[in-house]
């Protein structure tokens, strides 16, 4: 009798530990995720991101934001190109013609409006890093708590300017963070592209686990070949972060969604469709 119940307990513990992509506690956790169009662009020369290869080759880029409905409130990952770019007839031309010429076919505000989500409904937000194509609309959400790595927050901008408005409510991180305490949304510290770059692990109820790359990698070919853009802050950190993401994909049986990869995004459902 004792042996039999011990066996049942052992079997149950195995069943619980192998259930993939589900909140452990039985709470609803993440309910759904919307992919938002936060920019479309053309890179003049993608060897900027893949040193030694793709010399002179132009490529279409996309810029992506992700809106997540959690039982405890809305969470926004990245904010994209500034909405003001939508009103610029020729978009935002870069100083360096090899860089990305961005356009904003749809504003973030209009996409939230379509979902009947007000900026003040966004309980918390995080940006992968502080490059302009990711922080363009942070101040559309002045009351949303911003999760950012301390190393990124304190990284001096041009002329030593702060990266964020000092009055914006902020939680400064030093490493990974389980945002709602149930394991369903976890910020992963993935430095290298910038000093405090971060990625996001999301566990959806039906889709399973997904890692949102930020700019830990920019497109699939660079991921497959572990290439590090020459403009990255730290090459070794970037490689270690790519390995951390690869280990997370294996451990969580997760998909990797690459923020700027147009070919991949073209195959994904865009808002108002969603993943659950
Ligand atoms: Zn970017």
Short mmCIF file of C-alpha atoms and ligand atoms in Angstrom, two decimals:
data_model
loop_
_atom_site.label_atom_id
_atom_site.label_comp_id
_atom_site.label_asym_id
_atom_site.label_seq_id
_atom_site.Cartn_x
_atom_site.Cartn_y
_atom_site.Cartn_z
CA UNK A 1 0.00 0.00 0.00
CA UNK A 2 2.77 2.35 0.95
CA UNK A 3 4.77 1.31 -2.12
CA UNK A 4 1.75 1.82 -4.41
CA UNK A 5 1.00 5.33 -3.18
CA UNK A 6 4.68 6.20 -3.48
CA UNK A 7 4.53 5.12 -7.10
CA UNK A 8 1.43 7.23 -7.73
CA UNK A 9 3.12 10.25 -6.19
CA UNK A 10 6.20 9.69 -8.34
CA UNK A 11 4.07 9.41 -11.49
CA UNK A 12 2.14 12.56 -10.61
CA UNK A 13 5.33 14.53 -10.04
CA UNK A 14 6.59 13.44 -13.49
CA UNK A 15 3.30 14.46 -15.12
CA UNK A 16 3.37 17.86 -13.44
CA UNK A 17 6.99 18.53 -14.33
CA UNK A 18 6.67 17.67 -18.04
CA UNK A 19 3.50 19.66 -18.80
CA UNK A 20 4.93 22.20 -21.32
CA UNK A 21 4.08 25.85 -21.62
CA UNK A 22 1.47 25.94 -18.87
CA UNK A 23 1.33 27.97 -15.69
CA UNK A 24 2.31 25.71 -12.83
CA UNK A 25 -0.21 26.95 -10.30
CA UNK A 26 -3.43 26.52 -12.25
CA UNK A 27 -3.96 30.31 -12.38
CA UNK A 28 -4.85 31.64 -15.84
CA UNK A 29 -1.61 33.63 -16.27
CA UNK A 30 -1.15 34.80 -19.87
CA UNK A 31 -4.41 34.72 -21.84
CA UNK A 32 -3.38 36.01 -25.27
CA UNK A 33 -0.73 37.82 -27.26
CA UNK A 34 -1.20 40.29 -30.11
CA UNK A 35 1.58 41.05 -32.62
CA UNK A 36 1.54 44.74 -33.56
CA UNK A 37 3.09 46.38 -36.61
CA UNK A 38 5.51 48.92 -35.12
CA UNK A 39 7.33 49.79 -38.34
CA UNK A 40 8.46 48.66 -41.77
CA UNK A 41 11.84 49.51 -43.21
CA UNK A 42 14.52 48.85 -45.76
CA UNK A 43 18.13 48.25 -44.69
CA UNK A 44 20.58 49.67 -47.21
CA UNK A 45 23.36 47.14 -46.57
CA UNK A 46 22.81 44.22 -44.20
CA UNK A 47 26.53 43.53 -43.81
CA UNK A 48 26.16 46.06 -40.99
CA UNK A 49 24.51 43.19 -39.09
CA UNK A 50 26.51 40.32 -40.60
CA UNK A 51 30.17 41.34 -40.86
CA UNK A 52 31.93 39.88 -43.88
CA UNK A 53 28.79 38.56 -45.56
CA UNK A 54 25.83 40.07 -47.43
CA UNK A 55 28.06 42.97 -48.54
CA UNK A 56 25.96 45.61 -50.35
CA UNK A 57 22.80 43.53 -50.01
CA UNK A 58 19.60 45.41 -49.14
CA UNK A 59 16.85 43.74 -47.10
CA UNK A 60 13.37 44.55 -45.85
CA UNK A 61 13.06 44.79 -42.08
CA UNK A 62 10.01 44.96 -39.85
CA UNK A 63 9.70 46.44 -36.37
CA UNK A 64 7.43 44.63 -33.96
CA UNK A 65 5.63 45.27 -30.67
CA UNK A 66 3.79 42.64 -28.67
CA UNK A 67 0.73 43.24 -26.49
CA UNK A 68 0.03 40.56 -23.91
CA UNK A 69 -3.18 40.06 -21.95
CA UNK A 70 -2.37 38.65 -18.52
CA UNK A 71 -4.95 37.87 -15.84
CA UNK A 72 -3.42 40.72 -13.78
CA UNK A 73 -3.45 43.29 -16.61
CA UNK A 74 -2.03 44.29 -19.99
CA UNK A 75 1.72 44.06 -20.64
CA UNK A 76 3.45 45.72 -23.63
CA UNK A 77 6.79 44.51 -25.00
CA UNK A 78 8.67 47.16 -27.06
CA UNK A 79 7.09 50.34 -28.45
CA UNK A 80 8.61 50.62 -31.94
CA UNK A 81 9.25 53.56 -34.21
CA UNK A 82 7.64 56.81 -32.97
CA UNK A 83 4.03 57.15 -34.09
CA UNK A 84 4.94 60.61 -35.45
CA UNK A 85 6.80 58.87 -38.31
CA UNK A 86 3.40 57.74 -39.67
CA UNK A 87 2.75 61.37 -40.68
CA UNK A 88 6.06 61.70 -42.56
CA UNK A 89 5.42 61.09 -46.27
CA UNK A 90 8.94 59.76 -46.87
CA UNK A 91 9.40 58.08 -43.50
CA UNK A 92 12.54 58.41 -41.40
CA UNK A 93 15.66 58.39 -43.58
CA UNK A 94 18.85 57.35 -41.75
CA UNK A 95 22.02 59.45 -41.70
CA UNK A 96 23.96 56.37 -42.87
CA UNK A 97 22.44 54.99 -46.11
CA UNK A 98 23.50 51.47 -45.03
CA UNK A 99 21.16 51.70 -42.03
CA UNK A 100 17.36 51.28 -42.02
CA UNK A 101 14.92 53.69 -43.66
CA UNK A 102 11.84 53.31 -41.45
CA UNK A 103 8.20 53.92 -42.22
CA UNK A 104 5.16 53.62 -39.95
CA UNK A 105 2.20 52.35 -42.00
CA UNK A 106 0.08 52.01 -38.82
CA UNK A 107 0.42 53.84 -35.54
CA UNK A 108 0.66 51.97 -32.25
CA UNK A 109 -2.14 54.22 -30.94
CA UNK A 110 -4.48 53.14 -33.76
CA UNK A 111 -3.73 49.45 -33.21
CA UNK A 112 -4.44 49.73 -29.47
CA UNK A 113 -7.61 51.65 -30.27
CA UNK A 114 -8.75 48.88 -32.60
CA UNK A 115 -8.46 46.47 -29.65
CA UNK A 116 -10.21 49.00 -27.38
CA UNK A 117 -7.16 49.14 -25.13
CA UNK A 118 -6.35 52.56 -23.70
CA UNK A 119 -2.74 53.51 -22.95
CA UNK A 120 -3.72 53.82 -19.28
CA UNK A 121 -4.86 50.16 -19.37
CA UNK A 122 -1.26 49.04 -19.88
CA UNK A 123 -0.26 47.99 -16.37
CA UNK A 124 3.37 47.22 -17.15
CA UNK A 125 5.73 47.42 -20.07
CA UNK A 126 9.30 46.59 -20.99
CA UNK A 127 11.59 47.48 -23.84
CA UNK A 128 14.28 45.15 -25.14
CA UNK A 129 16.74 48.05 -25.26
CA UNK A 130 16.97 51.79 -25.80
CA UNK A 131 17.63 52.08 -29.54
CA UNK A 132 15.15 54.47 -31.18
CA UNK A 133 13.20 51.76 -33.04
CA UNK A 134 12.22 50.20 -29.68
CA UNK A 135 11.56 53.14 -27.37
CA UNK A 136 9.72 55.43 -29.82
CA UNK A 137 6.45 55.49 -27.88
CA UNK A 138 7.41 54.84 -24.24
CA UNK A 139 5.90 58.16 -23.14
CA UNK A 140 2.51 57.26 -24.64
CA UNK A 141 2.27 55.23 -21.40
CA UNK A 142 3.39 57.59 -18.63
CA UNK A 143 1.65 55.55 -15.90
CA UNK A 144 2.79 52.08 -17.01
CA UNK A 145 5.56 50.60 -14.89
CA UNK A 146 8.60 50.19 -17.13
CA UNK A 147 10.86 47.17 -16.56
CA UNK A 148 14.40 47.89 -17.71
CA UNK A 149 17.84 46.60 -16.84
CA UNK A 150 19.75 48.94 -14.56
CA UNK A 151 22.72 48.71 -16.96
CA UNK A 152 20.55 50.01 -19.79
CA UNK A 153 18.85 52.69 -17.68
CA UNK A 154 22.20 54.06 -16.54
CA UNK A 155 23.90 53.82 -19.97
CA UNK A 156 24.53 57.44 -20.90
CA UNK A 157 22.83 58.63 -24.09
CA UNK A 158 24.16 61.19 -26.52
CA UNK A 159 25.77 64.05 -24.58
CA UNK A 160 25.15 62.08 -21.36
CA UNK A 161 21.38 62.47 -21.66
CA UNK A 162 19.19 60.07 -19.63
CA UNK A 163 17.61 57.19 -21.57
CA UNK A 164 14.17 57.70 -20.01
CA UNK A 165 12.24 60.50 -18.38
CA UNK A 166 13.25 60.40 -14.71
CA UNK A 167 9.59 60.72 -13.63
CA UNK A 168 8.50 57.58 -15.52
CA UNK A 169 7.66 54.81 -12.98
CA UNK A 170 10.43 52.26 -13.44
CA UNK A 171 11.58 48.95 -12.02
CA UNK A 172 15.31 48.57 -12.59
CA UNK A 173 16.47 44.97 -12.98
CA UNK A 174 19.77 43.20 -12.53
CA UNK A 175 19.08 39.95 -14.34
CA UNK A 176 15.97 37.89 -15.12
CA UNK A 177 12.53 38.76 -13.72
CA UNK A 178 9.30 36.80 -13.48
CA UNK A 179 7.01 39.81 -14.03
CA UNK A 180 3.73 38.53 -12.52
CA UNK A 181 5.22 35.90 -10.20
CA UNK A 182 3.57 32.95 -11.96
CA UNK A 183 6.24 32.09 -14.53
CA UNK A 184 4.08 33.12 -17.49
CA UNK A 185 6.05 36.26 -18.51
CA UNK A 186 9.78 36.27 -17.78
CA UNK A 187 12.23 38.98 -18.76
CA UNK A 188 15.56 37.39 -19.74
CA UNK A 189 18.71 39.43 -19.34
CA UNK A 190 20.51 39.10 -22.72
CA UNK A 191 23.19 41.82 -22.82
CA UNK A 192 25.53 42.42 -25.73
CA UNK A 193 23.61 44.33 -28.40
CA UNK A 194 23.47 47.03 -25.72
CA UNK A 195 24.70 46.92 -22.08
CA UNK A 196 21.28 46.04 -20.64
CA UNK A 197 19.56 44.33 -23.54
CA UNK A 198 16.75 41.92 -22.59
CA UNK A 199 14.48 39.34 -24.24
CA UNK A 200 11.11 37.94 -23.16
CA UNK A 201 9.86 34.42 -22.45
CA UNK A 202 6.06 34.15 -22.71
CA UNK A 203 4.09 30.99 -21.91
CA UNK A 204 0.83 30.94 -23.83
CA UNK A 205 -1.93 28.50 -22.85
CA UNK A 206 -2.34 26.84 -26.30
CA UNK A 207 0.59 28.10 -28.41
CA UNK A 208 3.11 27.13 -25.74
CA UNK A 209 6.30 28.98 -24.94
CA UNK A 210 7.68 31.75 -27.15
CA UNK A 211 10.88 33.78 -26.76
CA UNK A 212 10.70 37.33 -28.14
CA UNK A 213 14.23 38.13 -29.28
CA UNK A 214 14.52 41.87 -28.96
CA UNK A 215 17.68 42.57 -30.97
CA UNK A 216 19.68 39.66 -29.50
CA UNK A 217 19.48 38.66 -33.17
CA UNK A 218 18.06 40.59 -36.14
CA UNK A 219 17.18 37.91 -38.69
CA UNK A 220 17.12 34.13 -39.07
CA UNK A 221 20.35 33.71 -41.05
CA UNK A 222 22.29 35.54 -38.35
CA UNK A 223 20.72 33.28 -35.72
CA UNK A 224 21.60 30.11 -37.62
CA UNK A 225 25.21 31.28 -37.99
CA UNK A 226 25.50 33.06 -34.60
CA UNK A 227 26.69 36.26 -36.30
CA UNK A 228 27.27 39.36 -34.20
CA UNK A 229 26.67 42.80 -35.76
CA UNK A 230 29.78 45.00 -35.78
CA UNK A 231 27.85 47.80 -34.06
CA UNK A 232 26.99 45.70 -31.00
CA UNK A 233 28.18 46.91 -27.61
CA UNK A 234 29.93 43.64 -26.67
CA UNK A 235 30.59 40.63 -28.92
CA UNK A 236 31.26 38.02 -26.20
CA UNK A 237 28.16 39.03 -24.23
CA UNK A 238 26.10 38.82 -27.44
CA UNK A 239 27.31 35.28 -28.11
CA UNK A 240 26.65 34.23 -24.50
CA UNK A 241 23.15 35.73 -24.72
CA UNK A 242 22.41 33.86 -27.95
CA UNK A 243 23.46 30.65 -26.17
CA UNK A 244 21.23 31.53 -23.21
CA UNK A 245 18.29 31.96 -25.61
CA UNK A 246 19.12 28.67 -27.36
CA UNK A 247 19.21 26.89 -23.97
CA UNK A 248 15.86 28.49 -23.05
CA UNK A 249 14.29 27.33 -26.33
CA UNK A 250 15.38 23.78 -25.56
CA UNK A 251 14.38 23.84 -21.90
CA UNK A 252 10.97 25.42 -22.51
CA UNK A 253 10.32 23.76 -25.89
CA UNK A 254 9.86 27.35 -27.12
CA UNK A 255 9.67 29.07 -30.49
CA UNK A 256 11.93 32.05 -31.20
CA UNK A 257 10.16 35.07 -32.70
CA UNK A 258 12.73 37.51 -34.11
CA UNK A 259 11.56 41.11 -33.83
CA UNK A 260 12.98 42.48 -37.10
CA UNK A 261 12.69 39.35 -39.28
CA UNK A 262 10.18 40.19 -42.01
CA UNK A 263 10.09 36.71 -43.55
CA UNK A 264 9.14 35.22 -40.20
CA UNK A 265 6.61 37.91 -39.29
CA UNK A 266 4.91 37.58 -42.67
CA UNK A 267 4.03 34.04 -41.60
CA UNK A 268 2.58 35.05 -38.21
CA UNK A 269 -0.90 36.29 -37.32
CA UNK A 270 -1.01 40.07 -36.83
CA UNK A 271 -3.39 41.99 -34.54
CA UNK A 272 -6.40 41.96 -34.28
CA UNK A 273 -5.82 38.24 -34.66
CA UNK A 274 -3.99 36.82 -31.65
CA UNK A 275 -2.20 33.85 -30.17
CA UNK A 276 -3.60 32.15 -27.10
ZN1 LIG B 1 16.04 47.22 -33.38
#
